[in-house]
mmCIF file of C-alpha atoms in Angstrom:
data_model
loop_
_atom_site.group_PDB
_atom_site.id
_atom_site.type_symbol
_atom_site.label_atom_id
_atom_site.label_comp_id
_atom_site.label_asym_id
_atom_site.label_seq_id
_atom_site.Cartn_x
_atom_site.Cartn_y
_atom_site.Cartn_z
ATOM 1 C CA MET A 1456 14.813 24.474 0.118
ATOM 2 C CA ASN A 1457 17.398 22.166 1.719
ATOM 3 C CA THR A 1458 18.376 18.729 0.440
ATOM 4 C CA SER A 1459 16.373 16.718 2.991
ATOM 5 C CA ILE A 1460 13.150 18.552 2.147
ATOM 6 C CA LEU A 1461 13.772 18.082 -1.576
ATOM 7 C CA ALA A 1462 14.359 14.361 -0.991
ATOM 8 C CA ALA A 1463 11.136 14.023 1.021
ATOM 9 C CA VAL A 1464 8.994 15.994 -1.426
ATOM 10 C CA GLY A 1465 10.575 14.256 -4.427
ATOM 11 C CA SER A 1466 10.090 10.803 -2.931
ATOM 12 C CA GLY A 1467 6.463 11.593 -2.115
ATOM 13 C CA TRP A 1468 6.015 12.908 -5.661
ATOM 14 C CA LEU A 1469 7.294 9.604 -7.098
ATOM 15 C CA VAL A 1470 4.936 7.520 -4.949
ATOM 16 C CA GLY A 1471 1.970 9.743 -5.832
ATOM 17 C CA PHE A 1472 2.902 9.684 -9.512
ATOM 18 C CA MET A 1473 3.063 5.880 -9.571
ATOM 19 C CA LEU A 1474 -0.268 5.604 -7.777
ATOM 20 C CA GLY A 1475 -1.919 8.053 -10.175
ATOM 21 C CA LEU A 1476 -0.408 6.421 -13.256
ATOM 22 C CA LEU A 1477 -0.896 2.757 -12.368
ATOM 23 C CA GLY A 1478 -3.808 2.950 -9.941
ATOM 24 C CA GLY A 1479 -2.052 1.010 -7.193
ATOM 25 C CA GLY A 1480 1.180 -0.520 -6.002
ATOM 26 C CA GLY A 1481 3.144 2.727 -5.775
ATOM 27 C CA SER A 1482 2.788 2.967 -2.016
ATOM 28 C CA ILE A 1483 5.073 -0.060 -1.613
ATOM 29 C CA LEU A 1484 7.961 2.310 -2.440
ATOM 30 C CA ALA A 1485 7.227 4.668 0.468
ATOM 31 C CA THR A 1486 9.259 2.877 3.145
ATOM 32 C CA PRO A 1487 12.339 2.170 0.944
ATOM 33 C CA LEU A 1488 12.383 5.788 -0.276
ATOM 34 C CA LEU A 1489 12.156 7.119 3.283
ATOM 35 C CA LEU A 1490 15.012 4.844 4.358
ATOM 36 C CA TYR A 1491 17.435 5.075 1.456
ATOM 37 C CA VAL A 1492 16.648 8.382 -0.277
ATOM 38 C CA VAL A 1493 15.346 10.642 2.480
ATOM 39 C CA GLY A 1494 17.767 9.098 4.968
ATOM 40 C CA VAL A 1495 15.502 8.053 7.858
ATOM 41 C CA SER A 1496 17.816 6.055 10.105
ATOM 42 C CA GLN A 1497 15.277 3.937 12.004
ATOM 43 C CA PRO A 1498 13.199 1.405 10.042
ATOM 44 C CA HIS A 1499 10.258 1.732 12.430
ATOM 45 C CA ILE A 1500 10.064 5.511 11.914
ATOM 46 C CA ALA A 1501 10.140 4.977 8.127
ATOM 47 C CA ILE A 1502 7.291 2.451 8.383
ATOM 48 C CA GLY A 1503 5.177 4.591 10.732
ATOM 49 C CA THR A 1504 5.681 7.742 8.662
ATOM 50 C CA GLY A 1505 5.066 5.892 5.394
ATOM 51 C CA ALA A 1506 1.849 4.391 6.765
ATOM 52 C CA LEU A 1507 0.515 7.872 7.487
ATOM 53 C CA ALA A 1508 1.323 9.047 3.963
ATOM 54 C CA VAL A 1509 -0.321 5.956 2.460
ATOM 55 C CA SER A 1510 -3.428 6.560 4.587
ATOM 56 C CA VAL A 1511 -3.867 10.182 3.480
ATOM 57 C CA ASN A 1512 -3.411 9.239 -0.175
ATOM 58 C CA ALA A 1513 -5.942 6.391 0.119
ATOM 59 C CA PHE A 1514 -8.597 8.608 1.705
ATOM 60 C CA ALA A 1515 -8.116 11.192 -1.060
ATOM 61 C CA ASN A 1516 -8.595 8.556 -3.775
ATOM 62 C CA PHE A 1517 -11.514 7.043 -1.863
ATOM 63 C CA ALA A 1518 -13.356 10.362 -2.032
ATOM 64 C CA SER A 1519 -13.161 10.423 -5.831
ATOM 65 C CA HIS A 1520 -14.441 6.834 -6.096
ATOM 66 C CA ALA A 1521 -17.267 7.572 -3.643
ATOM 67 C CA ILE A 1522 -18.388 10.552 -5.748
ATOM 68 C CA LYS A 1523 -18.517 8.270 -8.803
ATOM 69 C CA GLY A 1524 -20.656 5.726 -6.911
ATOM 70 C CA HIS A 1525 -18.092 2.932 -6.925
ATOM 71 C CA VAL A 1526 -18.268 2.210 -3.173
ATOM 72 C CA TRP A 1527 -20.324 -0.526 -1.549
ATOM 73 C CA TRP A 1528 -20.706 1.322 1.731
ATOM 74 C CA ARG A 1529 -21.880 -1.480 3.993
ATOM 75 C CA CYS A 1530 -19.096 -3.805 2.857
ATOM 76 C CA ALA A 1531 -16.574 -0.971 3.137
ATOM 77 C CA ALA A 1532 -17.593 -0.185 6.729
ATOM 78 C CA VAL A 1533 -17.661 -3.799 7.920
ATOM 79 C CA PHE A 1534 -14.404 -4.739 6.171
ATOM 80 C CA SER A 1535 -12.631 -1.656 7.525
ATOM 81 C CA ALA A 1536 -13.875 -2.158 11.094
ATOM 82 C CA LEU A 1537 -12.742 -5.779 11.202
ATOM 83 C CA GLY A 1538 -9.487 -5.070 9.389
ATOM 84 C CA VAL A 1539 -8.555 -2.305 11.834
ATOM 85 C CA ILE A 1540 -8.423 -4.984 14.548
ATOM 86 C CA GLY A 1541 -5.975 -6.941 12.392
ATOM 87 C CA ALA A 1542 -3.979 -3.786 11.605
ATOM 88 C CA LEU A 1543 -3.670 -2.961 15.307
ATOM 89 C CA GLY A 1544 -2.365 -6.435 16.056
ATOM 90 C CA GLY A 1545 -0.073 -6.514 13.022
ATOM 91 C CA SER A 1546 1.432 -3.088 13.708
ATOM 92 C CA SER A 1547 1.983 -3.970 17.373
ATOM 93 C CA LEU A 1548 3.863 -7.090 16.291
ATOM 94 C CA GLY A 1549 5.856 -5.066 13.781
ATOM 95 C CA LYS A 1550 6.834 -2.496 16.407
ATOM 96 C CA ALA A 1551 8.079 -5.253 18.699
ATOM 97 C CA MET A 1552 10.202 -6.842 15.978
ATOM 98 C CA ASP A 1553 13.815 -5.942 15.231
ATOM 99 C CA GLY A 1554 13.806 -3.185 12.602
ATOM 100 C CA ASP A 1555 16.400 -4.738 10.292
ATOM 101 C CA SER A 1556 14.631 -8.104 10.302
ATOM 102 C CA LEU A 1557 11.332 -6.360 9.559
ATOM 103 C CA ILE A 1558 12.829 -4.522 6.584
ATOM 104 C CA PHE A 1559 14.341 -7.786 5.324
ATOM 105 C CA LEU A 1560 10.870 -9.367 5.343
ATOM 106 C CA PHE A 1561 9.603 -6.205 3.617
ATOM 107 C CA GLY A 1562 12.093 -6.898 0.808
ATOM 108 C CA ILE A 1563 10.711 -10.429 0.399
ATOM 109 C CA LEU A 1564 7.191 -8.990 0.271
ATOM 110 C CA MET A 1565 8.280 -6.622 -2.514
ATOM 111 C CA VAL A 1566 9.504 -9.572 -4.578
ATOM 112 C CA ALA A 1567 6.095 -11.237 -4.159
ATOM 113 C CA ILE A 1568 4.285 -8.044 -5.220
ATOM 114 C CA GLY A 1569 6.582 -7.680 -8.232
ATOM 115 C CA VAL A 1570 5.706 -11.220 -9.334
ATOM 116 C CA LEU A 1571 1.986 -10.464 -8.969
ATOM 117 C CA MET A 1572 2.356 -7.317 -11.081
ATOM 118 C CA LEU A 1573 3.988 -9.322 -13.883
ATOM 119 C CA LYS A 1574 1.040 -11.688 -14.119
ATOM 120 C CA PRO A 1575 -1.430 -10.576 -16.813
ATOM 121 C CA ARG A 1576 -4.715 -9.374 -15.388
ATOM 122 C CA LYS A 1577 -7.659 -11.182 -16.855
ATOM 123 C CA ALA A 1578 -11.222 -9.963 -16.766
ATOM 124 C CA VAL A 1579 -13.003 -11.796 -13.982
ATOM 125 C CA THR A 1580 -16.704 -12.515 -14.142
ATOM 126 C CA VAL A 1581 -18.270 -12.319 -10.708
ATOM 127 C CA GLU A 1582 -21.754 -12.849 -9.415
ATOM 128 C CA CYS A 1583 -23.289 -11.088 -6.436
ATOM 129 C CA ARG A 1584 -23.744 -13.532 -3.619
ATOM 130 C CA PRO A 1585 -26.399 -13.542 -0.904
ATOM 131 C CA VAL A 1586 -25.419 -11.955 2.390
ATOM 132 C CA ASP A 1587 -25.381 -15.110 4.487
ATOM 133 C CA LEU A 1588 -23.230 -16.564 7.267
ATOM 134 C CA ARG A 1589 -20.719 -17.978 4.796
ATOM 135 C CA MET A 1590 -20.146 -14.595 3.149
ATOM 136 C CA CYS A 1591 -19.850 -12.862 6.517
ATOM 137 C CA LEU A 1592 -17.285 -15.370 7.798
ATOM 138 C CA ALA A 1593 -15.263 -15.184 4.567
ATOM 139 C CA THR A 1594 -15.291 -11.384 4.635
ATOM 140 C CA ALA A 1595 -14.244 -11.339 8.295
ATOM 141 C CA ALA A 1596 -11.329 -13.720 7.664
ATOM 142 C CA VAL A 1597 -10.065 -11.758 4.651
ATOM 143 C CA ALA A 1598 -10.431 -8.439 6.488
ATOM 144 C CA LEU A 1599 -8.484 -9.610 9.543
ATOM 145 C CA ALA A 1600 -5.713 -11.142 7.415
ATOM 146 C CA ALA A 1601 -5.392 -8.098 5.119
ATOM 147 C CA GLY A 1602 -5.432 -5.721 8.087
ATOM 148 C CA ALA A 1603 -2.754 -7.714 9.911
ATOM 149 C CA ALA A 1604 -0.464 -7.749 6.852
ATOM 150 C CA SER A 1605 -1.050 -4.044 6.258
ATOM 151 C CA GLY A 1606 -0.264 -3.175 9.875
ATOM 152 C CA PHE A 1607 2.777 -5.438 10.100
ATOM 153 C CA PHE A 1608 4.505 -3.985 7.045
ATOM 154 C CA GLY A 1609 2.996 -0.485 7.115
ATOM 155 C CA ILE A 1610 1.642 -0.839 3.571
ATOM 156 C CA GLY A 1611 -1.708 -0.078 1.979
ATOM 157 C CA GLY A 1612 -2.487 -3.694 1.212
ATOM 158 C CA GLY A 1613 -4.759 -2.971 -1.751
ATOM 159 C CA PHE A 1614 -3.240 -5.879 -3.690
ATOM 160 C CA LEU A 1615 -4.667 -8.155 -0.976
ATOM 161 C CA ILE A 1616 -7.907 -6.322 -0.258
ATOM 162 C CA VAL A 1617 -9.235 -5.971 -3.824
ATOM 163 C CA PRO A 1618 -9.148 -9.696 -4.739
ATOM 164 C CA GLY A 1619 -10.233 -10.522 -1.189
ATOM 165 C CA LEU A 1620 -13.365 -8.407 -1.514
ATOM 166 C CA MET A 1621 -14.169 -9.889 -4.916
ATOM 167 C CA LEU A 1622 -13.704 -13.416 -3.582
ATOM 168 C CA ALA A 1623 -15.753 -12.878 -0.430
ATOM 169 C CA THR A 1624 -18.639 -10.796 -1.805
ATOM 170 C CA GLY A 1625 -18.636 -11.234 -5.593
ATOM 171 C CA MET A 1626 -18.501 -7.476 -6.237
ATOM 172 C CA PRO A 1627 -17.132 -6.195 -9.595
ATOM 173 C CA MET A 1628 -13.500 -5.062 -9.686
ATOM 174 C CA ILE A 1629 -14.236 -1.329 -9.993
ATOM 175 C CA ASN A 1630 -16.382 -1.530 -6.869
ATOM 176 C CA ALA A 1631 -13.745 -3.597 -5.088
ATOM 177 C CA ILE A 1632 -11.118 -0.947 -5.869
ATOM 178 C CA GLY A 1633 -13.305 1.916 -4.637
ATOM 179 C CA THR A 1634 -14.477 0.008 -1.577
ATOM 180 C CA SER A 1635 -10.954 -1.153 -0.691
ATOM 181 C CA LEU A 1636 -9.628 2.392 -0.413
ATOM 182 C CA LEU A 1637 -11.572 3.049 2.794
ATOM 183 C CA SER A 1638 -9.883 -0.006 4.296
ATOM 184 C CA VAL A 1639 -6.443 1.018 2.995
ATOM 185 C CA GLY A 1640 -6.870 4.434 4.600
ATOM 186 C CA ALA A 1641 -8.200 2.999 7.857
ATOM 187 C CA PHE A 1642 -5.440 0.381 8.125
ATOM 188 C CA GLY A 1643 -2.738 2.952 7.378
ATOM 189 C CA LEU A 1644 -4.134 5.395 9.915
ATOM 190 C CA THR A 1645 -4.387 2.674 12.574
ATOM 191 C CA THR A 1646 -0.778 1.661 11.931
ATOM 192 C CA ALA A 1647 0.438 5.274 11.972
ATOM 193 C CA LEU A 1648 -1.362 6.075 15.235
ATOM 194 C CA ASN A 1649 -0.040 2.886 16.836
ATOM 195 C CA TYR A 1650 3.501 3.820 15.812
ATOM 196 C CA ALA A 1651 2.927 7.432 16.855
ATOM 197 C CA SER A 1652 1.992 6.266 20.362
ATOM 198 C CA SER A 1653 5.587 5.034 20.619
ATOM 199 C CA GLY A 1654 7.058 8.191 19.065
ATOM 200 C CA LEU A 1655 7.771 6.446 15.759
ATOM 201 C CA VAL A 1656 6.182 8.927 13.319
ATOM 202 C CA ASP A 1657 7.967 11.995 11.950
ATOM 203 C CA TRP A 1658 4.985 14.282 11.422
ATOM 204 C CA TRP A 1659 6.820 17.054 9.581
ATOM 205 C CA LEU A 1660 8.471 14.592 7.234
ATOM 206 C CA ALA A 1661 5.081 12.977 6.605
ATOM 207 C CA ALA A 1662 3.644 16.381 5.651
ATOM 208 C CA GLU A 1663 6.475 16.963 3.144
ATOM 209 C CA PHE A 1664 6.048 13.468 1.711
ATOM 210 C CA ILE A 1665 2.278 13.855 1.394
ATOM 211 C CA GLY A 1666 2.643 17.296 -0.201
ATOM 212 C CA GLY A 1667 4.896 15.864 -2.896
ATOM 213 C CA GLY A 1668 2.527 12.939 -3.377
ATOM 214 C CA ILE A 1669 -0.402 15.223 -4.163
ATOM 215 C CA GLY A 1670 1.481 16.892 -7.004
ATOM 216 C CA GLY A 1671 2.764 13.584 -8.352
ATOM 217 C CA GLY A 1672 -0.682 12.036 -8.174
ATOM 218 C CA VAL A 1673 -2.244 14.801 -10.253
ATOM 219 C CA LEU A 1674 0.348 14.401 -13.007
ATOM 220 C CA GLY A 1675 0.096 10.617 -12.871
ATOM 221 C CA MET A 1676 -3.682 10.696 -13.304
ATOM 222 C CA LEU A 1677 -3.385 13.132 -16.208
ATOM 223 C CA LEU A 1678 -0.935 10.814 -17.964
ATOM 224 C CA ALA A 1679 -2.847 7.628 -17.108
ATOM 225 C CA THR A 1680 -5.495 8.222 -19.795
ATOM 226 C CA ARG A 1681 -2.970 9.060 -22.498
ATOM 227 C CA LEU A 1682 -0.791 6.047 -21.669
ATOM 228 C CA SER A 1683 -3.635 3.588 -21.015
ATOM 229 C CA ALA A 1684 -2.705 1.598 -24.133
ATOM 230 C CA TYR A 1685 0.711 0.954 -22.604
ATOM 231 C CA LYS A 1686 -0.602 -0.147 -19.184
ATOM 232 C CA ASN A 1687 0.924 -3.645 -19.387
ATOM 233 C CA ILE A 1688 4.320 -2.246 -20.360
ATOM 234 C CA LEU A 1689 4.161 0.288 -17.523
ATOM 235 C CA ASN A 1690 3.271 -2.474 -15.054
ATOM 236 C CA ARG A 1691 6.258 -4.532 -16.200
ATOM 237 C CA LEU A 1692 8.596 -1.558 -15.876
ATOM 238 C CA PHE A 1693 7.261 -0.850 -12.393
ATOM 239 C CA ALA A 1694 7.659 -4.516 -11.448
ATOM 240 C CA ALA A 1695 11.286 -4.324 -12.599
ATOM 241 C CA LEU A 1696 11.766 -1.269 -10.375
ATOM 242 C CA ILE A 1697 10.234 -3.166 -7.453
ATOM 243 C CA PHE A 1698 12.603 -6.105 -8.033
ATOM 244 C CA ALA A 1699 15.583 -3.740 -8.110
ATOM 245 C CA VAL A 1700 14.559 -2.029 -4.862
ATOM 246 C CA ALA A 1701 13.798 -5.391 -3.238
ATOM 247 C CA GLY A 1702 17.220 -6.678 -4.244
ATOM 248 C CA TYR A 1703 18.865 -3.636 -2.695
ATOM 249 C CA ILE A 1704 16.877 -4.050 0.525
ATOM 250 C CA LEU A 1705 17.769 -7.741 0.797
ATOM 251 C CA TYR A 1706 21.440 -6.955 0.075
ATOM 252 C CA ARG A 1707 21.565 -4.187 2.681
ATOM 253 C CA ASN A 1708 19.855 -6.243 5.373
ATOM 254 C CA TRP A 1709 21.089 -9.756 4.642
ATOM 255 C CA GLY A 1710 23.561 -9.906 7.529
ATOM 256 C CA THR A 1711 21.246 -8.340 10.091
ATOM 257 C CA GLY A 1712 17.892 -9.518 8.790
ATOM 258 C CA VAL A 1713 18.712 -13.218 8.573
ATOM 259 C CA PRO A 1714 19.382 -14.949 11.899
ATOM 260 C CA ASP A 1715 22.578 -16.995 12.151
#
């Protein structure tokens, strides 16, 4: 197996492992790994290929949540359908933007996600709300915004979708996580297909990345139960990794990503 294949499979393994171990956030590493470890030269190809990998992983996790009955199907379908519109617009804007500037903004986003991961997660008490005009409008707004952000950066966007669903509908967190995965998969697939229409997806590389992610995800899920008592420590370590990668991205793209 040559070096490039090992890098792709290994990078996918790391993303899958982080997702399995922490239950989210790991997909934010897909684009940086494709750029700086695998060696993809064009930022747009890294984003398009990473979006496809994120989509496949999300659909796989969605299936397990659906089997366990965690999905609110009507909310999932409506949120995904509306968010796909946002993802199409966001990914079109991302494609039109200079690649280095887009990656620079991606680095800033990583800093924001790292900060969110450091904040302690408190149990939130929610109450189911009536399906009225107010709920529908709130859900539509959150779906469009989350889809646009997901499409623009080529990320899953679960960190936006989960609290957005809880805020708009009042569903419990476990249901929000399960329900969000359909949207994450749909947004990623929309972004990948939009990029693919411009020849900006490396399909073979995506297959290698996804293959590694499956193996990493299995191991991560097996370890998640054993290390559940150390979840806060693991989140802090992962946040530190995100800050380090974000710093490297901002350093690499400072001259080209920031306009004079």
